[in-house]
Tab-separated table of C-alpha atoms and ligand atoms in Angstrom:
chain	number	residue	atom	x	y	z
A	216	UNK	CA	-17.587	-0.364	43.581
A	217	UNK	CA	-19.465	-0.636	40.291
A	218	UNK	CA	-19.043	2.792	38.290
A	219	UNK	CA	-20.642	3.489	35.144
A	220	UNK	CA	-23.883	4.955	33.633
A	221	UNK	CA	-27.490	4.237	32.299
A	222	UNK	CA	-28.259	2.839	28.872
A	223	UNK	CA	-31.625	1.452	27.873
A	224	UNK	CA	-32.847	1.890	31.502
A	225	UNK	CA	-30.165	-0.601	32.286
A	226	UNK	CA	-27.071	-0.007	34.404
A	227	UNK	CA	-24.020	-1.014	32.409
A	228	UNK	CA	-20.813	-0.101	34.499
A	229	UNK	CA	-17.623	1.179	32.932
A	230	UNK	CA	-15.612	-0.929	35.392
A	231	UNK	CA	-16.049	-3.109	38.677
A	232	UNK	CA	-13.829	-3.911	41.281
A	233	UNK	CA	-12.026	-7.053	41.633
A	234	UNK	CA	-14.274	-9.242	43.162
A	235	UNK	CA	-17.485	-7.609	42.263
A	236	UNK	CA	-19.477	-9.354	40.015
A	237	UNK	CA	-22.400	-7.405	37.406
A	238	UNK	CA	-25.123	-8.916	36.502
A	239	UNK	CA	-24.356	-12.417	34.905
A	240	UNK	CA	-24.344	-11.574	31.399
A	241	UNK	CA	-23.299	-8.215	31.520
A	242	UNK	CA	-19.867	-7.066	30.647
A	243	UNK	CA	-18.309	-3.693	32.103
A	244	UNK	CA	-16.566	-1.337	29.407
A	245	UNK	CA	-13.106	-1.553	31.152
A	246	UNK	CA	-11.709	-3.918	33.098
A	247	UNK	CA	-8.226	-4.803	35.440
A	248	UNK	CA	-5.560	-6.783	33.685
A	249	UNK	CA	-2.147	-7.302	34.001
A	250	UNK	CA	0.009	-6.213	31.325
A	251	UNK	CA	2.929	-6.227	29.404
A	252	UNK	CA	4.291	-2.933	26.730
A	253	UNK	CA	7.023	-3.107	24.702
A	254	UNK	CA	8.741	0.120	26.530
A	255	UNK	CA	9.222	-2.005	29.963
A	256	UNK	CA	10.220	-5.447	28.466
A	257	UNK	CA	12.736	-7.301	31.035
A	258	UNK	CA	12.735	-8.476	34.258
A	259	UNK	CA	9.271	-10.112	34.743
A	260	UNK	CA	8.504	-8.125	38.188
A	261	UNK	CA	9.081	-4.714	36.267
A	262	UNK	CA	7.589	-5.788	32.621
A	263	UNK	CA	4.173	-7.004	33.947
A	264	UNK	CA	1.787	-4.060	35.523
A	265	UNK	CA	-1.783	-3.683	36.562
A	266	UNK	CA	-3.255	-1.616	34.177
A	267	UNK	CA	-7.127	-0.396	33.203
A	268	UNK	CA	-7.614	-1.763	29.953
A	269	UNK	CA	-10.763	-2.364	27.249
A	270	UNK	CA	-13.029	-5.395	28.112
A	271	UNK	CA	-12.446	-7.336	24.522
A	272	UNK	CA	-15.580	-7.534	21.739
A	273	UNK	CA	-16.637	-11.372	21.684
A	274	UNK	CA	-16.860	-12.986	18.432
A	275	UNK	CA	-19.289	-15.761	17.268
A	276	UNK	CA	-17.724	-17.876	18.791
A	277	UNK	CA	-15.585	-16.917	21.693
A	278	UNK	CA	-16.516	-16.819	25.496
A	279	UNK	CA	-15.647	-14.348	27.936
A	280	UNK	CA	-14.713	-15.556	31.293
A	281	UNK	CA	-15.231	-14.139	34.590
A	282	UNK	CA	-11.552	-15.209	35.978
A	283	UNK	CA	-12.174	-16.598	39.683
A	284	UNK	CA	-7.974	-17.300	39.662
A	285	UNK	CA	-5.277	-17.604	36.528
A	286	UNK	CA	-2.254	-20.314	36.898
A	287	UNK	CA	1.111	-18.707	35.923
A	288	UNK	CA	2.982	-20.107	33.453
A	289	UNK	CA	6.856	-20.022	31.877
A	290	UNK	CA	5.119	-18.455	28.701
A	291	UNK	CA	4.556	-15.557	29.739
A	292	UNK	CA	7.990	-15.247	31.508
A	293	UNK	CA	9.193	-15.218	27.720
A	294	UNK	CA	6.606	-12.344	27.051
A	295	UNK	CA	7.840	-10.381	29.603
A	296	UNK	CA	11.408	-10.309	28.158
A	297	UNK	CA	10.554	-10.384	25.131
A	298	UNK	CA	12.659	-12.868	24.057
A	299	UNK	CA	12.575	-15.394	21.705
A	300	UNK	CA	9.679	-13.339	20.721
A	301	UNK	CA	8.092	-9.959	21.299
A	302	UNK	CA	4.157	-10.750	20.918
A	303	UNK	CA	2.875	-7.570	20.594
A	304	UNK	CA	5.029	-7.043	17.323
A	305	UNK	CA	4.671	-10.476	16.000
A	306	UNK	CA	0.438	-10.056	16.420
A	307	UNK	CA	0.987	-6.401	15.371
A	308	UNK	CA	2.152	-7.923	12.093
A	309	UNK	CA	-1.300	-10.179	11.709
A	310	UNK	CA	-3.161	-6.837	11.847
A	311	UNK	CA	-4.048	-6.533	15.471
A	312	UNK	CA	-4.185	-3.200	16.748
A	313	UNK	CA	-3.452	-3.527	20.724
A	314	UNK	CA	0.038	-2.200	21.889
A	315	UNK	CA	0.172	-4.506	24.858
A	316	UNK	CA	-0.109	-8.209	25.575
A	317	UNK	CA	-2.992	-8.808	28.637
A	318	UNK	CA	-1.731	-12.271	28.698
A	319	UNK	CA	-2.248	-15.676	31.168
A	320	UNK	CA	-2.772	-19.003	29.847
A	321	UNK	CA	-4.479	-20.885	32.329
A	322	UNK	CA	-7.453	-20.054	34.029
A	323	UNK	CA	-10.824	-21.121	36.390
A	324	UNK	CA	-14.047	-19.337	36.253
A	325	UNK	CA	-17.465	-18.452	35.325
A	326	UNK	CA	-18.798	-17.935	31.154
A	327	UNK	CA	-20.036	-14.465	31.212
A	328	UNK	CA	-20.759	-13.351	28.129
A	329	UNK	CA	-21.016	-15.644	24.686
A	330	UNK	CA	-21.017	-15.251	20.885
A	331	UNK	CA	-23.953	-16.157	18.985
A	332	UNK	CA	-22.819	-19.429	17.709
A	333	UNK	CA	-21.782	-21.139	20.530
A	334	UNK	CA	-22.995	-24.009	21.344
A	335	UNK	CA	-20.320	-25.824	24.314
A	336	UNK	CA	-20.756	-24.211	27.094
A	337	UNK	CA	-23.693	-21.433	28.431
A	338	UNK	CA	-23.790	-18.947	30.700
A	339	UNK	CA	-22.989	-19.036	34.130
A	340	UNK	CA	-20.710	-22.143	33.746
A	341	UNK	CA	-18.117	-22.963	35.890
A	342	UNK	CA	-15.175	-23.968	33.738
A	343	UNK	CA	-10.916	-24.239	33.402
A	344	UNK	CA	-9.666	-23.229	29.868
A	345	UNK	CA	-7.205	-25.391	27.756
A	346	UNK	CA	-4.740	-22.990	25.727
A	347	UNK	CA	-5.336	-24.389	21.865
A	348	UNK	CA	-6.038	-21.445	20.000
A	349	UNK	CA	-6.341	-21.736	16.506
A	350	UNK	CA	-8.224	-20.026	13.595
A	351	UNK	CA	-11.343	-21.722	13.368
A	352	UNK	CA	-12.077	-21.481	9.309
A	353	UNK	CA	-8.537	-22.826	8.438
A	354	UNK	CA	-9.158	-25.220	6.203
A	355	UNK	CA	-6.643	-27.931	8.165
A	356	UNK	CA	-8.619	-27.546	11.328
A	357	UNK	CA	-12.025	-27.677	9.071
A	358	UNK	CA	-10.519	-31.246	7.229
A	359	UNK	CA	-10.406	-32.904	11.122
A	360	UNK	CA	-6.820	-32.807	11.367
A	361	UNK	CA	-4.746	-32.328	14.458
A	362	UNK	CA	-6.083	-28.522	15.022
A	363	UNK	CA	-2.482	-28.492	16.862
A	364	UNK	CA	-0.805	-29.370	13.711
A	365	UNK	CA	-2.762	-26.354	12.024
A	366	UNK	CA	-0.605	-22.990	10.618
A	367	UNK	CA	-2.740	-20.753	12.534
A	368	UNK	CA	-2.687	-23.048	16.037
A	369	UNK	CA	-1.284	-20.023	19.062
A	370	UNK	CA	-0.928	-20.393	22.434
A	371	UNK	CA	-3.771	-19.138	24.138
A	372	UNK	CA	-3.209	-16.145	26.441
A	373	UNK	CA	0.610	-15.935	24.995
A	374	UNK	CA	0.679	-15.247	21.314
A	375	UNK	CA	-2.937	-13.718	21.633
A	376	UNK	CA	-4.418	-11.047	23.835
A	377	UNK	CA	-6.678	-11.005	26.749
A	378	UNK	CA	-5.991	-14.071	28.558
A	379	UNK	CA	-6.540	-15.174	32.120
A	380	UNK	CA	-4.319	-12.079	33.455
A	381	UNK	CA	-7.876	-10.462	32.745
A	382	UNK	CA	-10.933	-9.738	34.793
A	383	UNK	CA	-12.512	-11.018	31.653
A	384	UNK	CA	-10.537	-13.305	29.402
A	385	UNK	CA	-11.486	-14.019	26.321
A	386	UNK	CA	-11.153	-17.340	24.301
A	387	UNK	CA	-12.812	-19.698	22.023
A	388	UNK	CA	-15.263	-21.710	23.320
A	389	UNK	CA	-13.593	-25.158	22.594
A	390	UNK	CA	-10.850	-24.608	24.962
A	391	UNK	CA	-12.904	-24.795	27.912
A	392	UNK	CA	-13.923	-27.862	29.758
A	393	UNK	CA	-15.713	-28.131	33.104
A	394	UNK	CA	-14.390	-27.169	36.169
A	395	UNK	CA	-13.708	-30.306	38.893
A	396	UNK	CA	-16.107	-29.885	41.325
A	397	UNK	CA	-13.290	-30.814	44.158
A	398	UNK	CA	-10.826	-27.957	43.517
A	399	UNK	CA	-11.209	-24.453	44.761
A	400	UNK	CA	-10.586	-22.005	42.397
A	401	UNK	CA	-6.836	-21.377	42.455
A	402	UNK	CA	-6.685	-25.533	42.506
A	403	UNK	CA	-8.458	-25.712	39.327
A	404	UNK	CA	-6.705	-22.693	37.242
A	405	UNK	CA	-2.807	-24.190	37.664
A	406	UNK	CA	-2.739	-26.969	36.321
A	407	UNK	CA	-4.069	-26.794	32.525
A	408	UNK	CA	-1.788	-25.770	30.134
A	409	UNK	CA	0.871	-28.092	31.790
A	410	UNK	CA	-0.938	-31.109	32.396
A	411	UNK	CA	-2.193	-30.884	28.854
A	412	UNK	CA	0.734	-30.378	27.406
A	413	UNK	CA	2.632	-33.420	29.427
A	414	UNK	CA	-0.671	-35.277	28.207
A	415	UNK	CA	-0.005	-34.737	24.641
A	416	UNK	CA	3.810	-35.521	25.090
A	417	UNK	CA	3.397	-38.820	26.575
A	418	UNK	CA	-0.233	-40.132	25.053
A	419	UNK	CA	-0.512	-37.921	21.712
A	420	UNK	CA	2.293	-39.387	19.718
A	421	UNK	CA	1.453	-43.515	18.940
A	422	UNK	CA	2.996	-45.925	18.978
A	423	UNK	CA	5.249	-44.313	21.818
A	424	UNK	CA	2.272	-43.565	24.695
A	425	UNK	CA	2.611	-44.812	28.447
A	426	UNK	CA	2.511	-48.551	28.844
A	427	UNK	CA	2.021	-50.630	31.257
A	428	UNK	CA	6.265	-51.375	32.990
A	429	UNK	CA	7.475	-48.664	30.761
A	430	UNK	CA	10.263	-46.629	31.988
A	431	UNK	CA	9.756	-42.556	31.355
A	432	UNK	CA	12.523	-40.065	32.529
A	433	UNK	CA	11.067	-36.724	33.584
A	434	UNK	CA	13.067	-33.986	33.437
A	435	UNK	CA	12.675	-31.084	36.427
A	436	UNK	CA	9.998	-33.724	37.777
A	437	UNK	CA	8.940	-31.159	40.461
A	438	UNK	CA	8.219	-28.624	38.357
A	439	UNK	CA	4.967	-27.348	36.576
A	440	UNK	CA	4.913	-29.762	33.095
A	441	UNK	CA	7.508	-32.382	35.399
A	442	UNK	CA	4.600	-32.653	38.269
A	443	UNK	CA	2.384	-33.434	35.592
A	444	UNK	CA	4.237	-35.635	33.857
A	445	UNK	CA	5.328	-38.045	36.708
A	446	UNK	CA	1.773	-38.645	37.489
A	447	UNK	CA	0.247	-38.816	34.090
A	448	UNK	CA	3.185	-41.873	33.994
A	449	UNK	CA	2.163	-43.757	37.074
A	450	UNK	CA	-1.515	-43.520	36.289
A	451	UNK	CA	-1.093	-45.471	32.872
A	452	UNK	CA	0.906	-48.023	34.610
A	453	UNK	CA	4.906	-46.447	33.856
A	454	UNK	CA	7.513	-46.298	35.848
A	455	UNK	CA	8.667	-42.313	35.897
A	456	UNK	CA	12.341	-41.536	36.868
A	457	UNK	CA	12.812	-38.067	37.922
A	458	UNK	CA	14.932	-35.558	37.922
A	459	UNK	CA	15.667	-32.783	40.277
A	460	UNK	CA	18.702	-30.439	41.532
A	461	UNK	CA	17.519	-30.129	44.822
A	462	UNK	CA	17.058	-32.619	47.379
A	463	UNK	CA	14.236	-30.748	49.154
A	464	UNK	CA	12.374	-32.208	45.814
A	465	UNK	CA	12.806	-35.823	45.880
A	466	UNK	CA	9.983	-37.103	48.582
A	467	UNK	CA	7.730	-34.634	46.891
A	468	UNK	CA	8.465	-36.703	43.419
A	469	UNK	CA	8.140	-39.853	44.974
A	470	UNK	CA	4.761	-38.251	46.348
A	471	UNK	CA	3.876	-38.029	42.741
A	472	UNK	CA	4.375	-41.532	41.943
A	473	UNK	CA	8.105	-41.472	40.704
A	474	UNK	CA	10.249	-44.577	41.215
A	475	UNK	CA	13.427	-43.138	41.713
A	476	UNK	CA	14.678	-39.649	41.616
A	477	UNK	CA	17.938	-38.267	40.457
A	478	UNK	CA	19.826	-35.236	41.478
A	479	UNK	CA	21.596	-33.544	38.900
A	480	UNK	CA	23.925	-31.517	40.756
A	481	UNK	CA	25.833	-35.249	41.215
A	482	UNK	CA	26.886	-34.840	37.422
A	483	UNK	CA	28.943	-32.415	35.325
A	484	UNK	CA	28.793	-32.922	31.735
A	485	UNK	CA	25.532	-30.798	31.379
A	486	UNK	CA	25.466	-29.202	27.801
A	487	UNK	CA	26.620	-29.190	24.036
A	488	UNK	CA	28.303	-32.725	23.035
A	489	UNK	CA	31.798	-32.167	22.798
A	490	UNK	CA	33.581	-33.211	19.702
A	491	UNK	CA	34.426	-36.490	19.627
A	492	UNK	CA	37.635	-35.971	18.802
A	493	UNK	CA	38.212	-33.593	21.188
A	494	UNK	CA	39.845	-34.159	24.603
A	495	UNK	CA	36.616	-33.280	26.409
A	496	UNK	CA	34.906	-36.022	24.913
A	497	UNK	CA	36.256	-38.728	27.138
A	498	UNK	CA	35.326	-36.802	30.562
A	499	UNK	CA	31.545	-35.997	28.778
A	500	UNK	CA	31.024	-39.472	27.746
A	501	UNK	CA	31.798	-41.094	31.096
A	502	UNK	CA	29.203	-38.294	32.751
A	503	UNK	CA	26.528	-39.584	30.487
A	504	UNK	CA	27.321	-43.194	31.146
A	505	UNK	CA	27.099	-42.633	34.725
A	506	UNK	CA	23.696	-40.902	34.209
A	507	UNK	CA	22.471	-43.818	32.850
A	508	UNK	CA	23.587	-46.146	35.172
A	509	UNK	CA	21.640	-44.061	37.810
A	510	UNK	CA	18.778	-44.479	35.978
A	511	UNK	CA	19.321	-48.576	35.830
A	512	UNK	CA	19.530	-47.884	39.818
A	513	UNK	CA	16.451	-46.122	40.568
A	514	UNK	CA	14.659	-48.573	38.315
A	515	UNK	CA	16.223	-51.544	39.813
A	516	UNK	CA	17.191	-53.151	36.750
A	517	UNK	CA	19.386	-52.705	33.306
A	518	UNK	CA	15.549	-50.878	31.917
A	519	UNK	CA	16.205	-47.973	30.153
A	520	UNK	CA	13.629	-45.565	29.453
A	521	UNK	CA	10.976	-45.973	26.678
A	522	UNK	CA	10.084	-42.272	26.880
A	523	UNK	CA	12.368	-39.719	27.382
A	524	UNK	CA	10.151	-36.433	28.840
A	525	UNK	CA	12.116	-33.162	27.429
A	526	UNK	CA	12.644	-29.495	27.772
A	527	UNK	CA	15.309	-27.942	29.475
A	528	UNK	CA	16.934	-28.646	25.628
A	529	UNK	CA	20.584	-27.551	25.232
A	530	UNK	CA	22.053	-28.379	28.531
A	531	UNK	CA	20.349	-31.978	28.774
A	532	UNK	CA	18.806	-32.980	24.878
A	533	UNK	CA	22.723	-34.967	24.256
A	534	UNK	CA	22.394	-36.909	27.331
A	535	UNK	CA	18.633	-37.321	26.818
A	536	UNK	CA	19.493	-39.041	22.977
A	537	UNK	CA	22.253	-41.103	24.992
A	538	UNK	CA	20.418	-42.534	27.551
A	539	UNK	CA	16.924	-43.377	25.765
A	540	UNK	CA	16.112	-46.997	24.982
A	541	UNK	CA	16.628	-48.933	21.351
A	542	UNK	CA	13.074	-48.014	19.441
A	543	UNK	CA	12.444	-45.376	22.122
A	544	UNK	CA	11.218	-41.486	21.815
A	545	UNK	CA	12.614	-38.472	22.949
A	546	UNK	CA	9.834	-36.166	23.110
A	547	UNK	CA	10.421	-31.888	23.898
A	548	UNK	CA	8.451	-28.860	23.905
A	549	UNK	CA	10.942	-26.565	25.222
A	550	UNK	CA	14.758	-25.314	24.910
A	551	UNK	CA	14.845	-23.492	28.379
A	552	UNK	CA	18.423	-23.767	28.654
A	553	UNK	CA	19.004	-23.064	25.273
A	554	UNK	CA	18.064	-24.342	21.636
A	555	UNK	CA	21.371	-25.135	19.879
A	556	UNK	CA	20.872	-28.864	20.555
A	557	UNK	CA	23.194	-31.353	19.525
A	558	UNK	CA	23.465	-35.301	19.517
A	559	UNK	CA	25.443	-38.120	18.907
A	560	UNK	CA	23.568	-39.215	15.974
A	561	UNK	CA	25.013	-42.927	15.734
A	562	UNK	CA	22.798	-43.831	18.627
A	563	UNK	CA	20.508	-42.443	17.217
A	564	UNK	CA	20.189	-44.197	13.976
A	565	UNK	CA	21.994	-47.590	15.002
A	566	UNK	CA	19.342	-47.661	17.765
A	567	UNK	CA	16.185	-46.675	15.853
A	568	UNK	CA	15.074	-43.856	18.331
A	569	UNK	CA	12.667	-41.315	17.837
A	570	UNK	CA	13.038	-37.205	18.071
A	571	UNK	CA	9.436	-36.325	18.211
A	572	UNK	CA	8.793	-31.809	19.208
A	573	UNK	CA	5.352	-31.083	21.068
A	574	UNK	CA	2.999	-28.529	21.900
A	575	UNK	CA	0.357	-27.791	23.709
A	576	UNK	CA	-2.570	-29.800	22.926
A	577	UNK	CA	-5.770	-30.587	21.229
A	578	UNK	CA	-9.450	-30.706	22.561
A	579	UNK	CA	-9.622	-34.466	22.993
A	580	UNK	CA	-6.293	-34.492	24.724
A	581	UNK	CA	-7.237	-31.621	27.234
A	582	UNK	CA	-10.311	-33.003	28.010
A	583	UNK	CA	-8.569	-36.589	28.843
A	584	UNK	CA	-6.456	-34.624	31.182
A	585	UNK	CA	-9.292	-32.838	32.810
A	586	UNK	CA	-11.248	-35.985	33.507
A	587	UNK	CA	-8.075	-37.685	34.976
A	588	UNK	CA	-8.201	-34.432	37.009
A	589	UNK	CA	-11.762	-35.012	37.867
A	590	UNK	CA	-11.206	-38.923	38.856
A	591	UNK	CA	-8.482	-37.122	41.397
A	592	UNK	CA	-5.789	-39.692	39.617
A	593	UNK	CA	-3.918	-36.194	38.823
A	594	UNK	CA	-3.651	-33.813	40.841
A	595	UNK	CA	-2.940	-30.078	40.465
A	596	UNK	CA	0.219	-30.015	42.344
A	597	UNK	CA	-0.468	-25.918	43.313
A	598	UNK	CA	2.072	-25.413	45.902
A	599	UNK	CA	1.761	-21.770	45.836
A	600	UNK	CA	-1.170	-18.979	45.739
A	601	UNK	CA	-0.161	-14.912	45.554
A	602	UNK	CA	-2.703	-12.127	44.797
A	603	UNK	CA	-3.481	-10.463	41.586
A	604	UNK	CA	-0.977	-7.639	42.813
A	605	UNK	CA	1.269	-10.490	42.779
A	606	UNK	CA	1.362	-11.736	39.276
A	607	UNK	CA	4.502	-10.028	38.095
A	608	UNK	CA	6.466	-11.307	41.065
A	609	UNK	CA	5.198	-15.004	40.389
A	610	UNK	CA	6.593	-14.978	37.314
A	611	UNK	CA	9.855	-13.334	38.439
A	612	UNK	CA	10.387	-16.484	40.885
A	613	UNK	CA	9.728	-18.292	37.918
A	614	UNK	CA	12.149	-16.544	35.728
A	615	UNK	CA	14.939	-17.438	38.748
A	616	UNK	CA	13.458	-20.639	39.274
A	617	UNK	CA	12.706	-19.856	42.890
A	618	UNK	CA	9.527	-21.040	42.780
A	619	UNK	CA	7.821	-23.209	44.989
A	620	UNK	CA	7.145	-27.443	43.488
A	621	UNK	CA	4.519	-28.015	40.956
A	622	UNK	CA	2.034	-25.206	39.757
A	623	UNK	CA	1.501	-21.928	40.688
A	624	UNK	CA	-1.492	-19.584	40.928
A	625	UNK	CA	-3.236	-15.983	41.796
A	626	UNK	CA	-5.819	-14.755	42.606
A	627	UNK	CA	-8.146	-12.637	39.901
A	628	UNK	CA	-11.964	-12.371	40.964
A	629	UNK	CA	-11.684	-14.566	43.748
A	630	UNK	CA	-11.742	-12.712	46.893
A	631	UNK	CA	-9.472	-15.526	49.190
A	632	UNK	CA	-8.371	-18.743	49.141
A	633	UNK	CA	-9.902	-22.194	49.386
A	634	UNK	CA	-13.038	-21.008	47.554
A	635	UNK	CA	-15.025	-22.448	44.730
A	636	UNK	CA	-15.608	-26.588	46.150
A	637	UNK	CA	-18.890	-27.847	45.976
B	827	NAP	P1	8.740	-25.318	35.926
B	827	NAP	O1	8.146	-25.476	36.714
B	827	NAP	O2	10.162	-23.930	36.143
B	827	NAP	O3	9.881	-26.196	35.769
B	827	NAP	C1	10.826	-26.588	34.937
B	827	NAP	C2	11.899	-27.295	35.724
B	827	NAP	O4	13.434	-27.197	34.810
B	827	NAP	C3	12.890	-26.738	37.011
B	827	NAP	O5	11.673	-27.209	37.559
B	827	NAP	C4	14.149	-27.519	37.355
B	827	NAP	O6	14.447	-28.673	38.047
B	827	NAP	C5	14.157	-27.740	35.742
B	827	NAP	N1	15.540	-27.103	35.307
B	827	NAP	C6	15.800	-26.024	35.094
B	827	NAP	N2	17.168	-25.330	34.931
B	827	NAP	C7	17.585	-26.950	34.183
B	827	NAP	C8	18.859	-26.949	33.966
B	827	NAP	N3	19.466	-26.776	33.359
B	827	NAP	N4	18.762	-28.772	33.638
B	827	NAP	C9	17.686	-29.488	33.615
B	827	NAP	N5	16.570	-29.407	34.547
B	827	NAP	C10	16.605	-27.820	34.782
B	827	NAP	O7	8.719	-25.129	34.509
B	827	NAP	P2	7.628	-25.740	33.398
B	827	NAP	O8	6.251	-25.000	34.169
B	827	NAP	O9	7.347	-26.929	33.667
B	827	NAP	O10	8.178	-24.784	32.046
B	827	NAP	C11	9.113	-26.390	31.377
B	827	NAP	C12	8.973	-24.897	30.126
B	827	NAP	O11	8.697	-26.089	29.228
B	827	NAP	C13	9.521	-23.388	29.954
B	827	NAP	O12	10.609	-23.102	28.955
B	827	NAP	C14	7.903	-23.682	29.511
B	827	NAP	O13	7.776	-22.571	28.696
B	827	NAP	C15	7.751	-24.697	28.345
B	827	NAP	N6	6.925	-24.955	28.305
B	827	NAP	C16	6.289	-25.375	26.835
B	827	NAP	C17	4.969	-25.776	26.270
B	827	NAP	C18	4.454	-25.949	25.005
B	827	NAP	O14	3.539	-26.514	25.027
B	827	NAP	N7	4.975	-25.905	24.245
B	827	NAP	C19	3.852	-25.823	27.788
B	827	NAP	C20	4.266	-25.691	28.860
B	827	NAP	C21	5.788	-25.434	29.361
B	827	NAP	P3	15.205	-28.780	38.534
B	827	NAP	O15	16.415	-27.612	39.096
B	827	NAP	O16	15.112	-29.517	40.193
B	827	NAP	O17	16.086	-29.888	38.256
């Protein structure tokens, strides 16, 4: 139901129900949103609560997207926990007044309003939004260098407010990409953050980009990032070797293009690397070697990974660094199991390996992965769709590693699943 007042002969609604569309271009004063506040940091199912908040103002190069569906990402598990960073306090230090975090870093929707300097999109366009955000007047950005390396780069909907858990999300216009027409709203909402991150990791760090025949070891291969990495590797002629913790995930990874699947529960040497003069060193090394052998068995020959796709961090990095091929690259975008990483530097320098950090993507990389999705070379891997009111629950599942494979989404203004295809 629309409620509101009359302004100059036209009706400006105070707020509209989810799924109800005001006239194109008209933005209500308030909106429904899922929000975290500092006094409820903790378990995601409690930290994320539905509230009514003011709709955000649009800057000259901003867009407001009428969000049809949102993806759910691990970053907003961290936001709920208030760990390792209190995103609200961080923004307040930069002068932003809001005492809440209305998050969400992935969405599909309709451009509903644009700033007066926006040229990339028009009101009414159906879009997906990538989560690379940066200050547009940052000298680094203006110089034409990779904006994801700018000091002002932030994760949209995590380090910025008014993300995709809002009825009207605020983004910078350059973040918009065309919504693939063959996808439903929820399929289109679920992939961009993980897919663009995986794309930059695998294609953004030359000369270590996936080439025909390259073995790529993918941790968490049935997860959001991993399912994208397996497909991107396969789409470029590489040989993805998937790592999972559950036999039920094996077939899913093979269907995505993995040439072999390793169950990490068959090994016990995880965690930080022991001191090489301790008695723990021998068993640890035995485990790492056995894991390397499992990769060769998966590949069918003694070929080690040219690229190791890392994100668990502390638990797996010493093994990743050991099994990476001579001259290869371990590329990492997270430390889900911890940040205190160790590796055997002897192998690192003697075999001239590269340890590369990577974070989100720039516009070019987001466009490239979106094109692979449009061409149906990469599937978004939507496994589950929840309602708007289940946003907290969806994060809780992710926090407990109990969510289904691939990516998950929640409806926002879309009233049911299966809509949005053309
Ligand atoms: P996800 O869907 O939950 O997948 C993570 C996978 O990691 C799980 O499926 C799990 O697979 C595996 N895993 C869990 N514990 C593990 C352990 N101890 N050892 C090895 N593997 C383990 O999450 P995601 O969306 O892929 O994100 C993963 C991480 O990347 C998160 O921390 C997220 O915040 C971060 N991330 C960073 C960026 C960036 O740009 N910096 C972008 C996206 C995501 P199995 O249990 O089957 O092995």
